[in-house]
Amino acid sequence: MQTEKKGEWLVITIPAFWEGQTIEQLLRSEVAVPKKMLHELRMEKGVLLNGDQIPWNHPVKKNDQLYLHCIKGEEYGVIPEDLNVDILYEDDHLLVVNKPVGMDTHPNDANGKQTVANGVAFHLQLSGIQTKIRHVHRLDRDTSGVILFAKHPLASALLDQALEKREIKRTYLALAEGMMRKKKGTITEPIGRDRHHPTRRRVSPAGQKAITHYEVSEINTKLHMTLVKLNLDTGRTHQIRVHLSHLGHPLVGDQLYGGKNTYLKHQALHASSIDFIHPITKGKISVEAPTPSWLRKFFNEKTR
């Protein structure tokens, strides 16, 4: 889909296969604008066709230009801070950041600092972009790798929908203690809160559905570690950590879930890549984060 950002407006050039549909049909089905945002656009007269206010029941033609007022200036919501964030991918609608170990995704309040969100705000500020910082998903403080951010409300809403529908694929690399004999498998144990610990989760029959797919990439027999590649069908808190611990192979460095290995001072988990359909252009996006040095030193195999 051909799109362009013009100030606070998203401009979509109508392709031939949309011809004949009404403006409202396009907004609802093709662009998939959420109901609340549709109402706001209608009330604020935030939809134009070829620069003019046109009734929403008007059919469009090939090469018409549909304007959506959805890229408005907003407060960041966090304090911009120069943290030299590693931007892996960026366009007018979203960006993907490579989060380091030991940094939170976002602060607990508007005055918090030293998080990925603070660094993203500073990056956008340098580019002259004023928008609320919207992370689509999060990573634990001591997990490294890819995090997706939306640059405006429409992109955020559409990415949230994709995440809920499990249309955003995230791949992880983990170092598990011990030598996993089964080369691949799926863990389907439900996960709930641990009543005896404020932050820990556990496998529980009364917990939420949780599905983790894993595949062994390499085994370090000398150090008794297994390099595992994982994909999730669900996004429960600490899901990989809980599921691998349940198998008897907690993550290296993960003391919260029974890790005994002290080679690392943090859990050995890295979000290595993310794949999704772009919410606006509808093109396929695939972004990889470099394998971090703390992981490379245990294995010689190329892990990306």
PDB file of C-alpha atoms in Angstrom:
ATOM      1  CA  MET A   1       0.000   0.000   0.000  1.00  0.00           C
ATOM      2  CA  GLN A   2       1.385   3.414  -0.954  1.00  0.00           C
ATOM      3  CA  THR A   3       1.397   5.821   1.977  1.00  0.00           C
ATOM      4  CA  GLU A   4       3.000   9.127   2.845  1.00  0.00           C
ATOM      5  CA  LYS A   5       3.263  11.247   5.969  1.00  0.00           C
ATOM      6  CA  LYS A   6       2.365  14.904   5.440  1.00  0.00           C
ATOM      7  CA  GLY A   7       2.695  16.779   8.717  1.00  0.00           C
ATOM      8  CA  GLU A   8       0.015  15.400  11.034  1.00  0.00           C
ATOM      9  CA  TRP A   9      -1.749  13.576   8.198  1.00  0.00           C
ATOM     10  CA  LEU A  10      -1.312  10.047   6.903  1.00  0.00           C
ATOM     11  CA  VAL A  11      -2.016  10.026   3.148  1.00  0.00           C
ATOM     12  CA  ILE A  12      -3.029   6.749   1.503  1.00  0.00           C
ATOM     13  CA  THR A  13      -3.113   6.497  -2.292  1.00  0.00           C
ATOM     14  CA  ILE A  14      -6.078   4.334  -3.283  1.00  0.00           C
ATOM     15  CA  PRO A  15      -5.007   1.200  -5.215  1.00  0.00           C
ATOM     16  CA  ALA A  16      -7.094  -0.205  -8.060  1.00  0.00           C
ATOM     17  CA  PHE A  17      -8.454  -3.097  -5.976  1.00  0.00           C
ATOM     18  CA  TRP A  18     -10.019  -0.652  -3.479  1.00  0.00           C
ATOM     19  CA  GLU A  19     -11.923   1.243  -6.156  1.00  0.00           C
ATOM     20  CA  GLY A  20     -15.677   1.408  -5.615  1.00  0.00           C
ATOM     21  CA  GLN A  21     -15.580   0.968  -1.851  1.00  0.00           C
ATOM     22  CA  THR A  22     -16.811   3.834   0.303  1.00  0.00           C
ATOM     23  CA  ILE A  23     -14.540   5.819   2.583  1.00  0.00           C
ATOM     24  CA  GLU A  24     -16.146   4.213   5.619  1.00  0.00           C
ATOM     25  CA  GLN A  25     -15.737   0.703   4.219  1.00  0.00           C
ATOM     26  CA  LEU A  26     -12.041   1.346   3.631  1.00  0.00           C
ATOM     27  CA  LEU A  27     -11.500   2.757   7.098  1.00  0.00           C
ATOM     28  CA  ARG A  28     -13.240  -0.192   8.732  1.00  0.00           C
ATOM     29  CA  SER A  29     -12.028  -3.114   6.622  1.00  0.00           C
ATOM     30  CA  GLU A  30      -8.871  -2.214   4.713  1.00  0.00           C
ATOM     31  CA  VAL A  31      -7.174   0.167   7.147  1.00  0.00           C
ATOM     32  CA  ALA A  32      -8.861  -1.541  10.149  1.00  0.00           C
ATOM     33  CA  VAL A  33      -9.196   1.649  12.178  1.00  0.00           C
ATOM     34  CA  PRO A  34     -10.538   0.763  15.664  1.00  0.00           C
ATOM     35  CA  LYS A  35     -14.095   1.876  16.503  1.00  0.00           C
ATOM     36  CA  LYS A  36     -13.047   4.456  19.095  1.00  0.00           C
ATOM     37  CA  MET A  37     -10.621   6.071  16.676  1.00  0.00           C
ATOM     38  CA  LEU A  38     -13.232   6.035  13.899  1.00  0.00           C
ATOM     39  CA  HIS A  39     -15.554   7.987  16.158  1.00  0.00           C
ATOM     40  CA  GLU A  40     -12.802  10.496  16.964  1.00  0.00           C
ATOM     41  CA  LEU A  41     -11.948  10.966  13.287  1.00  0.00           C
ATOM     42  CA  ARG A  42     -15.620  11.522  12.461  1.00  0.00           C
ATOM     43  CA  MET A  43     -16.148  14.036  15.288  1.00  0.00           C
ATOM     44  CA  GLU A  44     -12.934  15.928  14.522  1.00  0.00           C
ATOM     45  CA  LYS A  45     -13.463  15.892  10.737  1.00  0.00           C
ATOM     46  CA  GLY A  46     -10.149  14.094  10.511  1.00  0.00           C
ATOM     47  CA  VAL A  47     -10.740  12.343   7.164  1.00  0.00           C
ATOM     48  CA  LEU A  48     -10.307  14.033   3.778  1.00  0.00           C
ATOM     49  CA  LEU A  49     -10.515  12.730   0.225  1.00  0.00           C
ATOM     50  CA  ASN A  50      -8.182  14.552  -2.153  1.00  0.00           C
ATOM     51  CA  GLY A  51      -7.947  17.327   0.434  1.00  0.00           C
ATOM     52  CA  ASP A  52     -11.719  17.889   0.759  1.00  0.00           C
ATOM     53  CA  GLN A  53     -14.358  17.011   3.341  1.00  0.00           C
ATOM     54  CA  ILE A  54     -16.403  14.271   1.660  1.00  0.00           C
ATOM     55  CA  PRO A  55     -19.292  12.186   3.104  1.00  0.00           C
ATOM     56  CA  TRP A  56     -18.046   8.817   4.301  1.00  0.00           C
ATOM     57  CA  ASN A  57     -20.498   6.960   2.048  1.00  0.00           C
ATOM     58  CA  HIS A  58     -18.735   8.355  -1.029  1.00  0.00           C
ATOM     59  CA  PRO A  59     -17.036   5.690  -3.218  1.00  0.00           C
ATOM     60  CA  VAL A  60     -13.343   6.121  -3.975  1.00  0.00           C
ATOM     61  CA  LYS A  61     -11.458   5.788  -7.256  1.00  0.00           C
ATOM     62  CA  LYS A  62      -7.991   4.531  -8.121  1.00  0.00           C
ATOM     63  CA  ASN A  63      -5.267   7.079  -7.233  1.00  0.00           C
ATOM     64  CA  ASP A  64      -7.569   9.104  -4.963  1.00  0.00           C
ATOM     65  CA  GLN A  65      -5.738  10.287  -1.874  1.00  0.00           C
ATOM     66  CA  LEU A  66      -7.273   9.516   1.513  1.00  0.00           C
ATOM     67  CA  TYR A  67      -6.056  11.773   4.341  1.00  0.00           C
ATOM     68  CA  LEU A  68      -6.248  10.619   7.980  1.00  0.00           C
ATOM     69  CA  HIS A  69      -5.460  13.079  10.765  1.00  0.00           C
ATOM     70  CA  CYS A  70      -3.749  10.590  13.063  1.00  0.00           C
ATOM     71  CA  ILE A  71      -0.151  11.791  13.606  1.00  0.00           C
ATOM     72  CA  LYS A  72      -0.764  14.581  16.093  1.00  0.00           C
ATOM     73  CA  GLY A  73       1.851  16.166  18.326  1.00  0.00           C
ATOM     74  CA  GLU A  74       1.727  14.808  21.893  1.00  0.00           C
ATOM     75  CA  GLU A  75       3.706  14.934  25.109  1.00  0.00           C
ATOM     76  CA  TYR A  76       6.274  12.124  25.316  1.00  0.00           C
ATOM     77  CA  GLY A  77       4.970  10.947  28.680  1.00  0.00           C
ATOM     78  CA  VAL A  78       8.560  10.297  29.795  1.00  0.00           C
ATOM     79  CA  ILE A  79      11.661  12.446  30.226  1.00  0.00           C
ATOM     80  CA  PRO A  80      13.838  12.396  27.077  1.00  0.00           C
ATOM     81  CA  GLU A  81      17.314  11.160  27.992  1.00  0.00           C
ATOM     82  CA  ASP A  82      20.420  10.598  25.881  1.00  0.00           C
ATOM     83  CA  LEU A  83      21.004   6.859  26.328  1.00  0.00           C
ATOM     84  CA  ASN A  84      22.401   6.138  22.851  1.00  0.00           C
ATOM     85  CA  VAL A  85      19.633   3.634  22.104  1.00  0.00           C
ATOM     86  CA  ASP A  86      20.389   1.122  19.364  1.00  0.00           C
ATOM     87  CA  ILE A  87      17.756   1.608  16.651  1.00  0.00           C
ATOM     88  CA  LEU A  88      17.461  -1.502  14.476  1.00  0.00           C
ATOM     89  CA  TYR A  89      14.620  -0.290  12.241  1.00  0.00           C
ATOM     90  CA  GLU A  90      12.644   2.930  11.848  1.00  0.00           C
ATOM     91  CA  ASP A  91      10.080   4.513   9.528  1.00  0.00           C
ATOM     92  CA  ASP A  92       7.309   7.123   9.854  1.00  0.00           C
ATOM     93  CA  HIS A  93       5.094   4.789  11.870  1.00  0.00           C
ATOM     94  CA  LEU A  94       7.222   2.593  14.133  1.00  0.00           C
ATOM     95  CA  LEU A  95      10.693   1.733  15.316  1.00  0.00           C
ATOM     96  CA  VAL A  96      12.472  -1.316  16.721  1.00  0.00           C
ATOM     97  CA  VAL A  97      15.091  -0.945  19.450  1.00  0.00           C
ATOM     98  CA  ASN A  98      17.780  -3.363  20.641  1.00  0.00           C
ATOM     99  CA  LYS A  99      17.448  -3.300  24.436  1.00  0.00           C
ATOM    100  CA  PRO A 100      20.566  -4.007  26.511  1.00  0.00           C
ATOM    101  CA  VAL A 101      20.637  -6.178  29.622  1.00  0.00           C
ATOM    102  CA  GLY A 102      19.968  -4.277  32.843  1.00  0.00           C
ATOM    103  CA  MET A 103      17.610  -1.625  31.451  1.00  0.00           C
ATOM    104  CA  ASP A 104      13.843  -1.442  32.026  1.00  0.00           C
ATOM    105  CA  THR A 105      11.523  -1.050  29.050  1.00  0.00           C
ATOM    106  CA  HIS A 106       9.748   1.949  30.587  1.00  0.00           C
ATOM    107  CA  PRO A 107       9.741   3.900  33.872  1.00  0.00           C
ATOM    108  CA  ASN A 108       7.208   3.316  36.634  1.00  0.00           C
ATOM    109  CA  ASP A 109       6.167   6.980  36.586  1.00  0.00           C
ATOM    110  CA  ALA A 110       6.573  10.088  34.426  1.00  0.00           C
ATOM    111  CA  ASN A 111       9.671  11.183  36.367  1.00  0.00           C
ATOM    112  CA  GLY A 112      11.517   7.888  35.987  1.00  0.00           C
ATOM    113  CA  LYS A 113      14.721   7.740  33.958  1.00  0.00           C
ATOM    114  CA  GLN A 114      17.314   5.342  32.527  1.00  0.00           C
ATOM    115  CA  THR A 115      14.828   3.209  30.573  1.00  0.00           C
ATOM    116  CA  VAL A 116      14.478   2.347  26.897  1.00  0.00           C
ATOM    117  CA  ALA A 117      11.431   4.631  26.685  1.00  0.00           C
ATOM    118  CA  ASN A 118      13.490   7.603  27.910  1.00  0.00           C
ATOM    119  CA  GLY A 119      16.108   6.882  25.250  1.00  0.00           C
ATOM    120  CA  VAL A 120      13.485   6.553  22.510  1.00  0.00           C
ATOM    121  CA  ALA A 121      11.969   9.895  23.543  1.00  0.00           C
ATOM    122  CA  PHE A 122      15.372  11.562  23.190  1.00  0.00           C
ATOM    123  CA  HIS A 123      15.926   9.938  19.792  1.00  0.00           C
ATOM    124  CA  LEU A 124      12.555  11.211  18.550  1.00  0.00           C
ATOM    125  CA  GLN A 125      13.208  14.652  20.034  1.00  0.00           C
ATOM    126  CA  LEU A 126      16.426  14.910  18.015  1.00  0.00           C
ATOM    127  CA  SER A 127      14.392  14.100  14.903  1.00  0.00           C
ATOM    128  CA  GLY A 128      11.834  16.796  15.712  1.00  0.00           C
ATOM    129  CA  ILE A 129       9.091  14.247  16.409  1.00  0.00           C
ATOM    130  CA  GLN A 130       6.761  14.975  19.330  1.00  0.00           C
ATOM    131  CA  THR A 131       4.668  11.925  20.197  1.00  0.00           C
ATOM    132  CA  LYS A 132       3.732   9.758  23.147  1.00  0.00           C
ATOM    133  CA  ILE A 133       6.132   6.852  23.681  1.00  0.00           C
ATOM    134  CA  ARG A 134       4.156   3.671  22.990  1.00  0.00           C
ATOM    135  CA  HIS A 135       5.826   0.281  23.452  1.00  0.00           C
ATOM    136  CA  VAL A 136       3.887  -2.551  21.824  1.00  0.00           C
ATOM    137  CA  HIS A 137       5.383  -5.205  24.121  1.00  0.00           C
ATOM    138  CA  ARG A 138       7.955  -5.353  26.925  1.00  0.00           C
ATOM    139  CA  LEU A 139      11.027  -7.268  27.987  1.00  0.00           C
ATOM    140  CA  ASP A 140      12.212  -8.015  31.517  1.00  0.00           C
ATOM    141  CA  ARG A 141      14.962  -5.757  32.838  1.00  0.00           C
ATOM    142  CA  ASP A 142      17.634  -8.445  32.403  1.00  0.00           C
ATOM    143  CA  THR A 143      16.439  -9.702  29.016  1.00  0.00           C
ATOM    144  CA  SER A 144      18.097  -8.168  25.959  1.00  0.00           C
ATOM    145  CA  GLY A 145      16.883  -7.772  22.387  1.00  0.00           C
ATOM    146  CA  VAL A 146      14.151  -6.390  20.165  1.00  0.00           C
ATOM    147  CA  ILE A 147      11.334  -4.131  21.391  1.00  0.00           C
ATOM    148  CA  LEU A 148       8.746  -2.629  19.042  1.00  0.00           C
ATOM    149  CA  PHE A 149       7.480   0.959  19.496  1.00  0.00           C
ATOM    150  CA  ALA A 150       4.638   2.722  17.643  1.00  0.00           C
ATOM    151  CA  LYS A 151       5.000   6.376  16.641  1.00  0.00           C
ATOM    152  CA  HIS A 152       1.339   7.380  16.539  1.00  0.00           C
ATOM    153  CA  PRO A 153      -2.044   6.204  17.886  1.00  0.00           C
ATOM    154  CA  LEU A 154      -3.205   4.411  14.713  1.00  0.00           C
ATOM    155  CA  ALA A 155      -0.007   2.384  14.370  1.00  0.00           C
ATOM    156  CA  SER A 156      -0.187   1.590  18.089  1.00  0.00           C
ATOM    157  CA  ALA A 157      -3.803   0.404  17.912  1.00  0.00           C
ATOM    158  CA  LEU A 158      -3.171  -1.769  14.847  1.00  0.00           C
ATOM    159  CA  LEU A 159      -0.028  -3.312  16.330  1.00  0.00           C
ATOM    160  CA  ASP A 160      -1.895  -4.016  19.578  1.00  0.00           C
ATOM    161  CA  GLN A 161      -4.535  -5.837  17.526  1.00  0.00           C
ATOM    162  CA  ALA A 162      -1.847  -7.848  15.731  1.00  0.00           C
ATOM    163  CA  LEU A 163      -0.225  -8.765  19.037  1.00  0.00           C
ATOM    164  CA  GLU A 164      -3.560  -9.911  20.458  1.00  0.00           C
ATOM    165  CA  LYS A 165      -4.176 -12.038  17.346  1.00  0.00           C
ATOM    166  CA  ARG A 166      -0.657 -13.551  17.691  1.00  0.00           C
ATOM    167  CA  GLU A 167       0.365 -12.076  14.347  1.00  0.00           C
ATOM    168  CA  ILE A 168       3.626 -10.680  15.718  1.00  0.00           C
ATOM    169  CA  LYS A 169       6.251 -13.414  15.881  1.00  0.00           C
ATOM    170  CA  ARG A 170       9.103 -12.998  18.363  1.00  0.00           C
ATOM    171  CA  THR A 171      12.024 -15.412  18.451  1.00  0.00           C
ATOM    172  CA  TYR A 172      14.219 -15.819  21.521  1.00  0.00           C
ATOM    173  CA  LEU A 173      17.594 -17.375  22.247  1.00  0.00           C
ATOM    174  CA  ALA A 174      18.183 -18.792  25.713  1.00  0.00           C
ATOM    175  CA  LEU A 175      20.935 -20.593  27.574  1.00  0.00           C
ATOM    176  CA  ALA A 176      19.411 -23.397  29.623  1.00  0.00           C
ATOM    177  CA  GLU A 177      21.185 -25.295  32.358  1.00  0.00           C
ATOM    178  CA  GLY A 178      21.943 -28.934  31.620  1.00  0.00           C
ATOM    179  CA  MET A 179      21.876 -30.836  28.352  1.00  0.00           C
ATOM    180  CA  MET A 180      18.399 -31.045  26.852  1.00  0.00           C
ATOM    181  CA  ARG A 181      17.987 -34.437  25.219  1.00  0.00           C
ATOM    182  CA  LYS A 182      14.759 -33.743  23.348  1.00  0.00           C
ATOM    183  CA  LYS A 183      15.692 -31.698  20.278  1.00  0.00           C
ATOM    184  CA  LYS A 184      12.386 -29.859  19.911  1.00  0.00           C
ATOM    185  CA  GLY A 185       9.006 -29.691  21.566  1.00  0.00           C
ATOM    186  CA  THR A 186       6.086 -27.592  22.781  1.00  0.00           C
ATOM    187  CA  ILE A 187       5.340 -26.727  26.404  1.00  0.00           C
ATOM    188  CA  THR A 188       1.642 -26.119  27.096  1.00  0.00           C
ATOM    189  CA  GLU A 189       1.568 -25.771  30.885  1.00  0.00           C
ATOM    190  CA  PRO A 190      -0.640 -22.907  32.194  1.00  0.00           C
ATOM    191  CA  ILE A 191       1.085 -20.170  34.199  1.00  0.00           C
ATOM    192  CA  GLY A 192      -0.208 -18.342  37.271  1.00  0.00           C
ATOM    193  CA  ARG A 193       1.092 -16.216  40.132  1.00  0.00           C
ATOM    194  CA  ASP A 194       3.115 -17.746  42.938  1.00  0.00           C
ATOM    195  CA  ARG A 195       1.212 -16.964  46.164  1.00  0.00           C
ATOM    196  CA  HIS A 196       4.415 -17.176  48.161  1.00  0.00           C
ATOM    197  CA  HIS A 197       6.429 -14.630  46.145  1.00  0.00           C
ATOM    198  CA  PRO A 198       5.427 -11.124  44.937  1.00  0.00           C
ATOM    199  CA  THR A 199       6.979 -11.337  41.445  1.00  0.00           C
ATOM    200  CA  ARG A 200       7.459 -15.010  40.680  1.00  0.00           C
ATOM    201  CA  ARG A 201       5.151 -17.069  38.443  1.00  0.00           C
ATOM    202  CA  ARG A 202       4.677 -20.821  38.405  1.00  0.00           C
ATOM    203  CA  VAL A 203       3.037 -23.606  36.434  1.00  0.00           C
ATOM    204  CA  SER A 204      -0.485 -23.901  37.832  1.00  0.00           C
ATOM    205  CA  PRO A 205      -3.620 -25.759  36.672  1.00  0.00           C
ATOM    206  CA  ALA A 206      -5.579 -22.611  37.529  1.00  0.00           C
ATOM    207  CA  GLY A 207      -3.203 -20.362  35.592  1.00  0.00           C
ATOM    208  CA  GLN A 208      -3.533 -18.760  32.155  1.00  0.00           C
ATOM    209  CA  LYS A 209      -2.950 -20.676  28.948  1.00  0.00           C
ATOM    210  CA  ALA A 210       0.719 -20.573  27.920  1.00  0.00           C
ATOM    211  CA  ILE A 211       2.352 -22.168  24.861  1.00  0.00           C
ATOM    212  CA  THR A 212       6.110 -22.204  24.223  1.00  0.00           C
ATOM    213  CA  HIS A 213       7.772 -23.881  21.230  1.00  0.00           C
ATOM    214  CA  TYR A 214      11.460 -24.718  21.588  1.00  0.00           C
ATOM    215  CA  GLU A 215      14.255 -26.185  19.500  1.00  0.00           C
ATOM    216  CA  VAL A 216      17.771 -27.080  20.631  1.00  0.00           C
ATOM    217  CA  SER A 217      20.417 -25.242  18.581  1.00  0.00           C
ATOM    218  CA  GLU A 218      23.606 -26.448  20.246  1.00  0.00           C
ATOM    219  CA  ILE A 219      24.862 -28.170  23.405  1.00  0.00           C
ATOM    220  CA  ASN A 220      27.974 -27.123  25.325  1.00  0.00           C
ATOM    221  CA  THR A 221      28.963 -30.415  26.950  1.00  0.00           C
ATOM    222  CA  LYS A 222      31.889 -28.866  28.803  1.00  0.00           C
ATOM    223  CA  LEU A 223      29.761 -26.291  30.611  1.00  0.00           C
ATOM    224  CA  HIS A 224      26.556 -28.392  30.647  1.00  0.00           C
ATOM    225  CA  MET A 225      24.503 -25.757  28.848  1.00  0.00           C
ATOM    226  CA  THR A 226      22.008 -25.895  26.001  1.00  0.00           C
ATOM    227  CA  LEU A 227      21.418 -23.123  23.501  1.00  0.00           C
ATOM    228  CA  VAL A 228      17.683 -23.051  22.768  1.00  0.00           C
ATOM    229  CA  LYS A 229      15.625 -21.158  20.179  1.00  0.00           C
ATOM    230  CA  LEU A 230      12.067 -20.373  21.279  1.00  0.00           C
ATOM    231  CA  ASN A 231       8.817 -18.939  19.907  1.00  0.00           C
ATOM    232  CA  LEU A 232       5.744 -18.082  21.943  1.00  0.00           C
ATOM    233  CA  ASP A 233       2.075 -18.423  21.051  1.00  0.00           C
ATOM    234  CA  THR A 234       1.190 -16.518  24.230  1.00  0.00           C
ATOM    235  CA  GLY A 235       2.863 -13.716  26.149  1.00  0.00           C
ATOM    236  CA  ARG A 236       2.641 -14.566  29.829  1.00  0.00           C
ATOM    237  CA  THR A 237       4.920 -12.860  32.318  1.00  0.00           C
ATOM    238  CA  HIS A 238       8.226 -14.790  32.633  1.00  0.00           C
ATOM    239  CA  GLN A 239       6.814 -17.464  30.300  1.00  0.00           C
ATOM    240  CA  ILE A 240      10.100 -18.823  28.951  1.00  0.00           C
ATOM    241  CA  ARG A 241      11.731 -18.710  32.368  1.00  0.00           C
ATOM    242  CA  VAL A 242       8.853 -20.584  34.013  1.00  0.00           C
ATOM    243  CA  HIS A 243       8.462 -23.182  31.269  1.00  0.00           C
ATOM    244  CA  LEU A 244      12.147 -24.104  30.975  1.00  0.00           C
ATOM    245  CA  SER A 245      12.451 -24.271  34.759  1.00  0.00           C
ATOM    246  CA  HIS A 246       9.438 -26.600  34.771  1.00  0.00           C
ATOM    247  CA  LEU A 247      11.303 -28.881  32.338  1.00  0.00           C
ATOM    248  CA  GLY A 248      14.214 -29.010  34.779  1.00  0.00           C
ATOM    249  CA  HIS A 249      16.368 -26.691  32.660  1.00  0.00           C
ATOM    250  CA  PRO A 250      16.202 -23.199  34.212  1.00  0.00           C
ATOM    251  CA  LEU A 251      17.964 -20.380  32.412  1.00  0.00           C
ATOM    252  CA  VAL A 252      21.609 -19.843  33.222  1.00  0.00           C
ATOM    253  CA  GLY A 253      21.806 -17.033  35.790  1.00  0.00           C
ATOM    254  CA  ASP A 254      18.091 -17.127  36.622  1.00  0.00           C
ATOM    255  CA  GLN A 255      18.151 -17.507  40.398  1.00  0.00           C
ATOM    256  CA  LEU A 256      14.453 -16.603  40.699  1.00  0.00           C
ATOM    257  CA  TYR A 257      13.524 -19.825  38.896  1.00  0.00           C
ATOM    258  CA  GLY A 258      16.105 -22.211  40.257  1.00  0.00           C
ATOM    259  CA  GLY A 259      19.166 -21.432  38.160  1.00  0.00           C
ATOM    260  CA  LYS A 260      22.321 -22.616  39.928  1.00  0.00           C
ATOM    261  CA  ASN A 261      24.864 -21.724  37.245  1.00  0.00           C
ATOM    262  CA  THR A 262      26.804 -18.553  38.129  1.00  0.00           C
ATOM    263  CA  TYR A 263      28.495 -17.839  34.794  1.00  0.00           C
ATOM    264  CA  LEU A 264      26.129 -14.892  34.363  1.00  0.00           C
ATOM    265  CA  LYS A 265      24.614 -12.389  36.804  1.00  0.00           C
ATOM    266  CA  HIS A 266      21.379 -12.172  34.821  1.00  0.00           C
ATOM    267  CA  GLN A 267      19.038 -14.652  33.174  1.00  0.00           C
ATOM    268  CA  ALA A 268      20.411 -15.791  29.819  1.00  0.00           C
ATOM    269  CA  LEU A 269      17.571 -14.680  27.560  1.00  0.00           C
ATOM    270  CA  HIS A 270      17.753 -12.637  24.350  1.00  0.00           C
ATOM    271  CA  ALA A 271      14.889 -11.562  22.050  1.00  0.00           C
ATOM    272  CA  SER A 272      16.712 -12.187  18.794  1.00  0.00           C
ATOM    273  CA  SER A 273      14.160 -11.216  16.144  1.00  0.00           C
ATOM    274  CA  ILE A 274      10.678  -9.960  15.418  1.00  0.00           C
ATOM    275  CA  ASP A 275       8.490 -10.544  12.345  1.00  0.00           C
ATOM    276  CA  PHE A 276       5.164  -8.887  11.550  1.00  0.00           C
ATOM    277  CA  ILE A 277       3.053  -7.261   8.855  1.00  0.00           C
ATOM    278  CA  HIS A 278       3.486  -3.482   8.831  1.00  0.00           C
ATOM    279  CA  PRO A 279       0.286  -1.927  10.244  1.00  0.00           C
ATOM    280  CA  ILE A 280       0.152   0.832   7.610  1.00  0.00           C
ATOM    281  CA  THR A 281       1.999  -0.286   4.462  1.00  0.00           C
ATOM    282  CA  LYS A 282       1.035  -3.980   4.932  1.00  0.00           C
ATOM    283  CA  GLY A 283       4.548  -5.050   3.902  1.00  0.00           C
ATOM    284  CA  LYS A 284       6.412  -7.808   5.733  1.00  0.00           C
ATOM    285  CA  ILE A 285       8.878  -6.546   8.349  1.00  0.00           C
ATOM    286  CA  SER A 286      11.624  -8.749   9.771  1.00  0.00           C
ATOM    287  CA  VAL A 287      14.169  -7.325  12.202  1.00  0.00           C
ATOM    288  CA  GLU A 288      17.057  -9.113  13.896  1.00  0.00           C
ATOM    289  CA  ALA A 289      19.142  -8.021  16.874  1.00  0.00           C
ATOM    290  CA  PRO A 290      22.849  -8.918  16.899  1.00  0.00           C
ATOM    291  CA  THR A 291      23.726 -11.837  19.153  1.00  0.00           C
ATOM    292  CA  PRO A 292      25.094 -10.209  22.340  1.00  0.00           C
ATOM    293  CA  SER A 293      28.663 -10.824  23.509  1.00  0.00           C
ATOM    294  CA  TRP A 294      27.517 -12.518  26.736  1.00  0.00           C
ATOM    295  CA  LEU A 295      25.845 -15.208  24.607  1.00  0.00           C
ATOM    296  CA  ARG A 296      28.517 -15.522  21.901  1.00  0.00           C
ATOM    297  CA  LYS A 297      31.236 -16.394  24.395  1.00  0.00           C
ATOM    298  CA  PHE A 298      29.515 -19.679  25.294  1.00  0.00           C
ATOM    299  CA  PHE A 299      28.927 -20.921  21.741  1.00  0.00           C
ATOM    300  CA  ASN A 300      30.851 -20.723  18.488  1.00  0.00           C
ATOM    301  CA  GLU A 301      27.889 -21.445  16.253  1.00  0.00           C
ATOM    302  CA  LYS A 302      26.313 -18.506  14.433  1.00  0.00           C
ATOM    303  CA  THR A 303      23.089 -18.133  16.378  1.00  0.00           C
ATOM    304  CA  ARG A 304      21.103 -15.571  14.413  1.00  0.00           C
TER     305      ARG A 304
END
